[in-house]
């Protein structure tokens, strides 16, 4: 019995609420992959900061010549060095000025890291959106299935009554067969509804990277959304828009990088250097053992066929393109949100109509059922009344889930943080 409980327990915990499903998004392999890229961007940013610091290099070299170096002068040969030569050095290099190229590279890497972080958040927002849509669709499928099962129970009760009337010779065979055919049709619809629900659960299982057997829907108190506030928040704070803003800043830093070619570069170099014919590095009898020095290197490209000028102009156009794309994207987001509010309003009107229709179908079913039992309505009328009631139930449930999905979608379209104030407690 204990083993049976352990086997059943995993199945019991996977009927999840909306809050639990949102928490499960953290298990998504897509999100884990994006976080790994974010960590990579962070380390690259840290590595770029090192370019602004001095570099220190230690080296040791040895050379074995085939012949002793000599020079001939007035028919006389003079030695210039030994066959063996060893050189050891500790070299310090520091870029004093690079035309702002290094600072631009560092800022670019930092912005790339910020962009990667925003992409993680935006991916999470989109995964929330997908999970929300699947959650609502699964709930609608479950409610449709429940309505079909209620219809099946009602048709079976009707069939029992019809069979009794038929056995007593009161009901014609065609009416009985009509109800029986309807029963088989509802069973087929139940099978189809189960299949649809299972397909949706499989999609959610893939998204969250964990098994789920069903969802639990609570009547979440949906806050009334202010369209103007939602649109303003989206345009200012939404993660994908902020990522595009970082792209624009990266392009501006690329402009600085291209412009740095117009300036000279200045570097400081200092080296502790010793030379010798042994590893003691104490000289070779021909040159100084200590060859240490300190120096400055100034380099300035004066002309390279207008390459720098064209490169800078190209970077300016790239920045302009990014700015235009950002403005276009903002307009697109604003339009999508305005349309989303129109859709929400339409769904709310449809739900009100569907509730009235359900109320009417319930009364009509009761009336038809009573008339059928008194042989005042045909089996066909009763079957249609049962089917219509099932459809009305499912319609109300589907519209409720669609309103929930649409409200959550609008919250997510405003950005992850705004959504959390609405749905994550």
Coordinates of C-alpha atoms in Angstrom, one line a residue:
X1 CA 0.0 0.0 0.0
X2 CA 2.9 2.3 0.8
X3 CA 4.5 1.7 -2.6
X4 CA 1.1 2.3 -4.3
X5 CA 0.9 5.7 -2.5
X6 CA 4.4 6.6 -3.7
X7 CA 3.5 5.7 -7.2
X8 CA 0.4 7.8 -7.2
X9 CA 1.9 10.8 -5.4
X10 CA 3.7 12.3 -8.4
X11 CA 0.4 12.2 -10.3
X12 CA -1.4 14.1 -7.5
X13 CA 1.1 17.0 -7.4
X14 CA 0.9 17.8 -11.1
X15 CA -2.6 19.3 -11.1
X16 CA -1.2 22.8 -10.9
X17 CA -2.6 26.3 -10.3
X18 CA -1.8 29.3 -12.4
X19 CA 0.7 30.5 -9.9
X20 CA 2.5 27.2 -9.8
X21 CA 2.7 27.0 -13.6
X22 CA 4.3 30.5 -13.7
X23 CA 6.8 29.3 -11.1
X24 CA 7.5 26.2 -13.3
X25 CA 8.7 28.5 -16.1
X26 CA 12.0 28.6 -14.3
X27 CA 12.5 25.0 -15.2
X28 CA 12.3 25.8 -18.9
X29 CA 15.4 24.7 -20.8
X30 CA 15.0 27.7 -23.1
X31 CA 15.3 30.0 -20.0
X32 CA 18.3 28.1 -18.7
X33 CA 20.0 28.4 -22.0
X34 CA 19.4 32.2 -22.1
X35 CA 20.7 32.5 -18.5
X36 CA 23.9 30.8 -19.6
X37 CA 24.4 33.3 -22.5
X38 CA 23.8 36.0 -19.9
X39 CA 26.6 34.7 -17.7
X40 CA 28.8 34.5 -20.8
X41 CA 28.1 38.2 -21.6
X42 CA 28.9 39.1 -18.0
X43 CA 32.3 37.4 -18.1
X44 CA 33.1 39.1 -21.4
X45 CA 32.2 42.4 -19.9
X46 CA 34.5 41.8 -17.0
X47 CA 37.3 40.7 -19.4
X48 CA 36.9 43.9 -21.4
X49 CA 37.5 46.0 -18.3
X50 CA 41.0 44.5 -18.1
X51 CA 41.9 46.4 -21.3
X52 CA 42.0 49.6 -19.3
X53 CA 44.7 48.2 -16.9
X54 CA 48.5 47.8 -17.5
X55 CA 49.7 44.5 -18.9
X56 CA 52.8 42.7 -17.5
X57 CA 54.6 40.1 -19.5
X58 CA 57.5 37.9 -18.4
X59 CA 59.7 36.2 -21.0
X60 CA 62.9 34.2 -21.3
X61 CA 64.6 33.4 -24.6
X62 CA 67.7 31.5 -25.6
X63 CA 69.6 31.5 -28.8
X64 CA 72.4 29.1 -29.9
X65 CA 74.2 30.3 -33.0
X66 CA 76.0 28.0 -35.4
X67 CA 79.0 30.4 -35.6
X68 CA 80.3 33.1 -33.3
X69 CA 79.2 36.5 -34.5
X70 CA 82.2 38.5 -35.9
X71 CA 83.0 41.6 -38.0
X72 CA 85.8 42.0 -40.5
X73 CA 87.8 45.3 -40.3
X74 CA 91.0 45.9 -42.3
X75 CA 91.6 42.2 -42.8
X76 CA 91.1 41.6 -39.1
X77 CA 88.2 39.6 -37.6
X78 CA 86.7 40.9 -34.4
X79 CA 84.2 38.9 -32.3
X80 CA 80.8 40.6 -31.7
X81 CA 79.2 38.2 -29.3
X82 CA 79.1 34.6 -28.0
X83 CA 77.4 31.6 -29.7
X84 CA 74.9 31.4 -26.8
X85 CA 72.6 34.3 -25.9
X86 CA 70.0 34.4 -23.2
X87 CA 67.5 37.3 -22.6
X88 CA 65.1 37.7 -19.7
X89 CA 62.6 40.5 -19.4
X90 CA 59.6 41.8 -17.4
X91 CA 57.7 44.2 -19.6
X92 CA 55.0 46.7 -18.5
X93 CA 52.7 48.3 -21.1
X94 CA 50.0 50.8 -20.4
X95 CA 47.8 52.5 -23.0
X96 CA 47.6 56.2 -21.8
X97 CA 45.3 57.3 -24.6
X98 CA 43.6 55.4 -27.4
X99 CA 41.2 58.0 -28.8
X100 CA 38.5 56.6 -26.4
X101 CA 38.6 53.2 -28.2
X102 CA 39.1 51.2 -25.0
X103 CA 36.4 53.0 -23.0
X104 CA 34.0 52.5 -25.9
X105 CA 34.8 48.8 -26.0
X106 CA 34.3 48.5 -22.3
X107 CA 31.0 50.4 -22.5
X108 CA 29.9 48.2 -25.4
X109 CA 30.6 45.0 -23.5
X110 CA 28.7 46.3 -20.4
X111 CA 25.7 47.2 -22.6
X112 CA 25.8 43.8 -24.2
X113 CA 25.6 42.2 -20.8
X114 CA 22.7 44.4 -19.9
X115 CA 21.0 43.5 -23.2
X116 CA 21.6 39.8 -22.5
X117 CA 20.0 40.2 -19.0
X118 CA 17.0 42.0 -20.6
X119 CA 16.7 39.2 -23.1
X120 CA 16.4 36.7 -20.3
X121 CA 13.6 38.7 -18.7
X122 CA 11.9 39.2 -22.1
X123 CA 12.1 35.4 -22.8
X124 CA 10.6 34.8 -19.3
X125 CA 7.8 37.2 -20.2
X126 CA 7.1 35.4 -23.5
X127 CA 7.2 32.0 -21.7
X128 CA 4.7 33.4 -19.2
X129 CA 2.6 34.4 -22.1
X130 CA 2.8 30.9 -23.7
X131 CA 2.1 29.2 -20.4
X132 CA -0.9 31.6 -19.8
X133 CA -2.4 30.7 -23.2
X134 CA -1.9 27.0 -22.7
X135 CA -3.3 27.2 -19.1
X136 CA -6.5 29.0 -20.4
X137 CA -6.8 26.6 -23.3
X138 CA -6.4 23.6 -21.0
X139 CA -9.0 25.0 -18.7
X140 CA -11.4 25.6 -21.6
X141 CA -10.8 22.0 -22.8
X142 CA -11.4 20.6 -19.3
X143 CA -14.7 22.6 -19.0
X144 CA -15.7 21.5 -22.5
X145 CA -15.0 17.9 -21.5
X146 CA -17.1 18.3 -18.3
X147 CA -19.9 19.8 -20.3
X148 CA -19.8 16.8 -22.7
X149 CA -19.7 14.4 -19.8
X150 CA -22.8 16.1 -18.3
X151 CA -24.5 15.9 -21.6
X152 CA -23.6 12.2 -21.8
X153 CA -25.2 11.6 -18.4
X154 CA -28.3 13.5 -19.4
X155 CA -28.6 11.6 -22.7
X156 CA -28.2 8.3 -20.9
X157 CA -30.9 9.3 -18.5
X158 CA -33.1 10.2 -21.4
X159 CA -32.2 6.9 -23.1
X160 CA -33.3 4.9 -20.1
X161 CA -36.7 6.7 -20.0
X162 CA -37.0 6.4 -23.8
X163 CA -36.2 2.6 -23.6
X164 CA -38.9 2.2 -20.9
X165 CA -41.4 4.0 -23.2
X166 CA -40.3 1.9 -26.2
X167 CA -40.6 -1.3 -24.3
X168 CA -44.2 -0.4 -23.4
X169 CA -45.0 0.4 -27.0
X170 CA -45.4 4.1 -26.4
X171 CA -42.3 5.4 -28.2
X172 CA -41.6 4.6 -31.9
X173 CA -38.3 2.9 -32.7
X174 CA -37.0 5.9 -34.7
X175 CA -37.1 8.2 -31.6
X176 CA -35.2 5.6 -29.5
X177 CA -32.6 5.2 -32.2
X178 CA -32.3 9.0 -32.5
X179 CA -31.4 9.2 -28.8
X180 CA -29.0 6.2 -29.0
X181 CA -27.2 7.8 -32.0
X182 CA -26.9 11.1 -30.1
X183 CA -25.3 9.2 -27.2
X184 CA -22.6 7.7 -29.5
X185 CA -22.0 11.2 -31.0
X186 CA -21.5 12.6 -27.5
X187 CA -19.0 9.8 -26.6
X188 CA -17.1 10.7 -29.8
X189 CA -17.0 14.3 -28.8
X190 CA -15.8 13.4 -25.3
X191 CA -12.9 11.4 -26.9
X192 CA -12.0 14.3 -29.1
X193 CA -12.1 16.7 -26.1
X194 CA -9.8 14.4 -24.1
X195 CA -7.4 14.2 -27.0
X196 CA -7.3 18.0 -27.3
X197 CA -6.7 18.4 -23.6
X198 CA -3.9 15.9 -23.6
X199 CA -2.2 17.6 -26.6
X200 CA -2.3 20.9 -24.7
X201 CA -1.0 19.3 -21.6
X202 CA 1.9 17.9 -23.6
X203 CA 2.8 21.3 -24.9
X204 CA 2.7 22.7 -21.4
X205 CA 4.8 19.8 -20.2
X206 CA 7.4 20.6 -22.8
X207 CA 7.4 24.3 -22.0
X208 CA 7.9 23.8 -18.3
X209 CA 10.1 20.7 -18.6
X210 CA 8.0 18.8 -16.0
X211 CA 4.9 16.5 -16.1
X212 CA 1.4 18.0 -15.6
X213 CA -1.8 16.1 -15.7
X214 CA -4.3 18.9 -15.2
X215 CA -4.7 22.6 -14.1
X216 CA -6.8 24.2 -11.4
X217 CA -8.5 27.4 -12.2
X218 CA -9.5 29.8 -9.5
X219 CA -11.6 32.9 -9.9
X220 CA -8.8 35.4 -9.9
X221 CA -9.9 38.9 -9.1
X222 CA -9.0 40.6 -12.3
X223 CA -8.1 44.2 -11.8
X224 CA -9.6 46.8 -14.1
X225 CA -6.8 47.8 -16.5
X226 CA -6.2 51.4 -17.4
X227 CA -5.3 51.5 -21.1
X228 CA -3.3 54.7 -21.0
X229 CA -1.3 53.6 -18.0
X230 CA -0.6 50.2 -19.5
X231 CA 0.6 51.6 -22.8
X232 CA 2.8 54.2 -21.0
X233 CA 4.3 51.5 -18.8
X234 CA 4.9 49.2 -21.8
X235 CA 6.7 51.8 -23.8
X236 CA 8.9 52.8 -20.9
X237 CA 9.6 49.5 -19.1
X238 CA 9.0 46.5 -21.3
X239 CA 12.0 44.3 -21.5
X240 CA 12.2 43.9 -25.3
X241 CA 12.0 47.7 -25.7
X242 CA 14.7 48.2 -23.2
X243 CA 16.8 45.7 -25.0
X244 CA 16.4 47.7 -28.2
X245 CA 17.4 50.8 -26.3
X246 CA 20.6 49.0 -25.3
X247 CA 21.2 48.1 -28.9
X248 CA 20.9 51.8 -29.8
X249 CA 23.4 52.7 -27.1
X250 CA 25.8 49.9 -28.3
X251 CA 25.6 51.5 -31.8
X252 CA 26.4 54.9 -30.3
X253 CA 29.5 53.4 -28.6
X254 CA 30.4 51.9 -32.0
X255 CA 30.4 55.4 -33.4
X256 CA 32.9 56.4 -30.7
X257 CA 35.0 53.4 -31.6
X258 CA 35.0 54.3 -35.2
X259 CA 35.8 58.0 -34.4
X260 CA 38.7 56.9 -32.2
X261 CA 40.7 56.3 -35.4
X262 CA 40.9 60.0 -35.9
X263 CA 43.0 60.5 -32.8
X264 CA 46.6 59.5 -32.0
X265 CA 47.4 56.6 -29.6
X266 CA 49.8 57.0 -26.7
X267 CA 51.3 54.1 -24.8
X268 CA 53.8 53.9 -22.0
X269 CA 56.3 51.0 -22.0
X270 CA 58.8 50.0 -19.4
X271 CA 60.9 46.8 -19.3
X272 CA 63.3 45.2 -16.9
X273 CA 65.6 43.4 -19.3
X274 CA 68.9 41.5 -18.8
X275 CA 71.1 39.6 -21.2
X276 CA 73.9 37.1 -21.0
X277 CA 75.6 34.0 -22.3
X278 CA 74.3 32.0 -19.4
X279 CA 71.0 31.8 -17.5
X280 CA 72.6 34.0 -14.9
X281 CA 72.0 36.9 -17.4
X282 CA 75.1 38.7 -16.2
X283 CA 76.4 39.7 -19.6
X284 CA 78.3 38.1 -22.5
X285 CA 81.4 40.2 -22.4
X286 CA 80.3 42.2 -25.5
X287 CA 77.1 44.1 -24.5
X288 CA 75.6 45.4 -21.3
X289 CA 73.9 42.9 -19.1
X290 CA 71.3 45.4 -18.1
X291 CA 69.2 46.5 -21.0
X292 CA 66.2 47.9 -19.1
X293 CA 64.4 50.9 -20.4
X294 CA 61.3 53.1 -20.2
X295 CA 59.7 54.7 -23.2
X296 CA 56.6 56.2 -24.8
X297 CA 55.1 55.3 -28.1
X298 CA 52.9 57.8 -30.0
X299 CA 51.1 56.6 -33.2
X300 CA 48.8 58.6 -35.4
X301 CA 47.5 57.5 -38.7
X302 CA 47.3 60.6 -41.0
X303 CA 45.8 59.0 -44.1
X304 CA 44.4 55.6 -45.1
X305 CA 42.4 56.1 -48.2
X306 CA 39.4 57.6 -46.4
X307 CA 38.7 54.2 -44.8
X308 CA 38.2 55.7 -41.3
X309 CA 35.9 58.4 -42.6
X310 CA 33.7 55.8 -44.4
X311 CA 33.7 53.5 -41.3
X312 CA 32.6 56.3 -39.1
X313 CA 29.8 57.3 -41.5
X314 CA 28.7 53.7 -41.7
X315 CA 28.4 53.5 -37.9
X316 CA 26.3 56.7 -37.9
X317 CA 23.9 55.2 -40.3
X318 CA 23.7 52.1 -38.2
X319 CA 22.8 54.2 -35.2
X320 CA 20.2 56.0 -37.2
X321 CA 18.7 52.7 -38.4
X322 CA 18.5 51.4 -34.8
X323 CA 16.8 54.6 -33.6
X324 CA 14.2 54.3 -36.5
X325 CA 13.6 50.6 -35.7
X326 CA 13.1 51.4 -32.0
X327 CA 10.5 54.1 -32.8
X328 CA 8.7 51.7 -35.2
X329 CA 8.7 48.9 -32.6
X330 CA 7.2 51.2 -30.0
X331 CA 4.4 52.2 -32.5
X332 CA 3.8 48.5 -33.1
X333 CA 3.6 47.8 -29.4
X334 CA 1.2 50.6 -28.9
X335 CA -1.0 49.4 -31.7
X336 CA -1.0 45.8 -30.4
X337 CA -2.0 47.0 -27.0
X338 CA -4.9 49.1 -28.3
X339 CA -6.1 46.1 -30.3
X340 CA -5.8 43.9 -27.2
X341 CA -8.0 46.2 -25.2
X342 CA -10.6 46.1 -28.0
X343 CA -10.5 42.3 -28.0
X344 CA -10.9 42.3 -24.2
X345 CA -14.0 44.5 -24.5
X346 CA -15.5 42.3 -27.2
X347 CA -14.9 39.2 -25.1
X348 CA -16.6 40.7 -22.1
X349 CA -19.7 41.6 -24.2
X350 CA -19.7 38.0 -25.6
X351 CA -19.6 36.5 -22.1
X352 CA -22.6 38.5 -20.9
X353 CA -24.5 37.3 -24.0
X354 CA -23.3 33.7 -23.4
X355 CA -24.5 33.7 -19.8
X356 CA -27.9 34.8 -20.8
X357 CA -27.9 32.1 -23.5
X358 CA -26.9 29.5 -20.9
X359 CA -29.7 30.6 -18.6
X360 CA -32.2 30.3 -21.5
X361 CA -30.8 26.8 -22.5
X362 CA -31.2 25.5 -19.0
X363 CA -34.8 26.5 -18.8
X364 CA -35.5 25.1 -22.3
X365 CA -33.8 21.8 -21.4
X366 CA -36.0 21.5 -18.3
X367 CA -39.1 22.3 -20.3
X368 CA -38.2 19.9 -23.1
X369 CA -37.3 17.1 -20.6
X370 CA -40.7 17.5 -18.9
X371 CA -42.6 17.6 -22.2
X372 CA -40.7 14.5 -23.4
X373 CA -41.6 12.5 -20.3
X374 CA -45.2 13.5 -20.9
X375 CA -44.9 12.6 -24.6
X376 CA -45.4 16.2 -25.7
X377 CA -41.9 16.5 -27.3
X378 CA -40.0 14.2 -29.6
X379 CA -36.7 12.4 -28.8
X380 CA -35.1 14.6 -31.5
X381 CA -36.1 17.8 -29.6
X382 CA -34.7 16.4 -26.3
X383 CA -31.4 15.4 -27.9
X384 CA -31.0 18.9 -29.4
X385 CA -31.9 20.5 -26.1
X386 CA -29.2 18.4 -24.3
X387 CA -26.6 19.3 -27.0
X388 CA -27.5 23.0 -27.0
X389 CA -27.2 23.1 -23.2
X390 CA -23.7 21.4 -23.4
X391 CA -22.6 23.9 -26.1
X392 CA -23.9 26.8 -23.9
X393 CA -22.0 25.6 -20.9
X394 CA -18.8 25.1 -22.9
X395 CA -19.2 28.5 -24.5
X396 CA -19.4 30.3 -21.1
X397 CA -16.3 28.4 -19.8
X398 CA -14.3 29.1 -23.0
X399 CA -15.1 32.8 -22.9
X400 CA -14.1 33.0 -19.2
X401 CA -10.8 31.5 -20.0
X402 CA -10.3 33.8 -23.0
X403 CA -11.0 36.8 -20.8
X404 CA -8.5 35.6 -18.3
X405 CA -5.9 34.9 -21.0
X406 CA -6.5 38.3 -22.6
X407 CA -6.2 40.1 -19.3
X408 CA -3.0 38.3 -18.5
X409 CA -1.7 38.9 -22.0
X410 CA -2.3 42.7 -21.7
X411 CA -0.5 42.6 -18.3
X412 CA 2.5 40.8 -20.0
X413 CA 2.4 43.2 -22.9
X414 CA 3.0 46.0 -20.3
X415 CA 6.2 44.2 -19.1
X416 CA 7.2 41.6 -16.6
X417 CA 7.1 43.8 -13.5
X418 CA 3.7 45.2 -14.3
X419 CA 2.4 41.7 -14.8
X420 CA 3.7 40.6 -11.4
X421 CA 1.7 43.3 -9.7
X422 CA -1.5 41.9 -11.3
X423 CA -1.0 38.1 -11.1
X424 CA 1.9 37.1 -9.0
X425 CA 1.3 37.4 -5.2

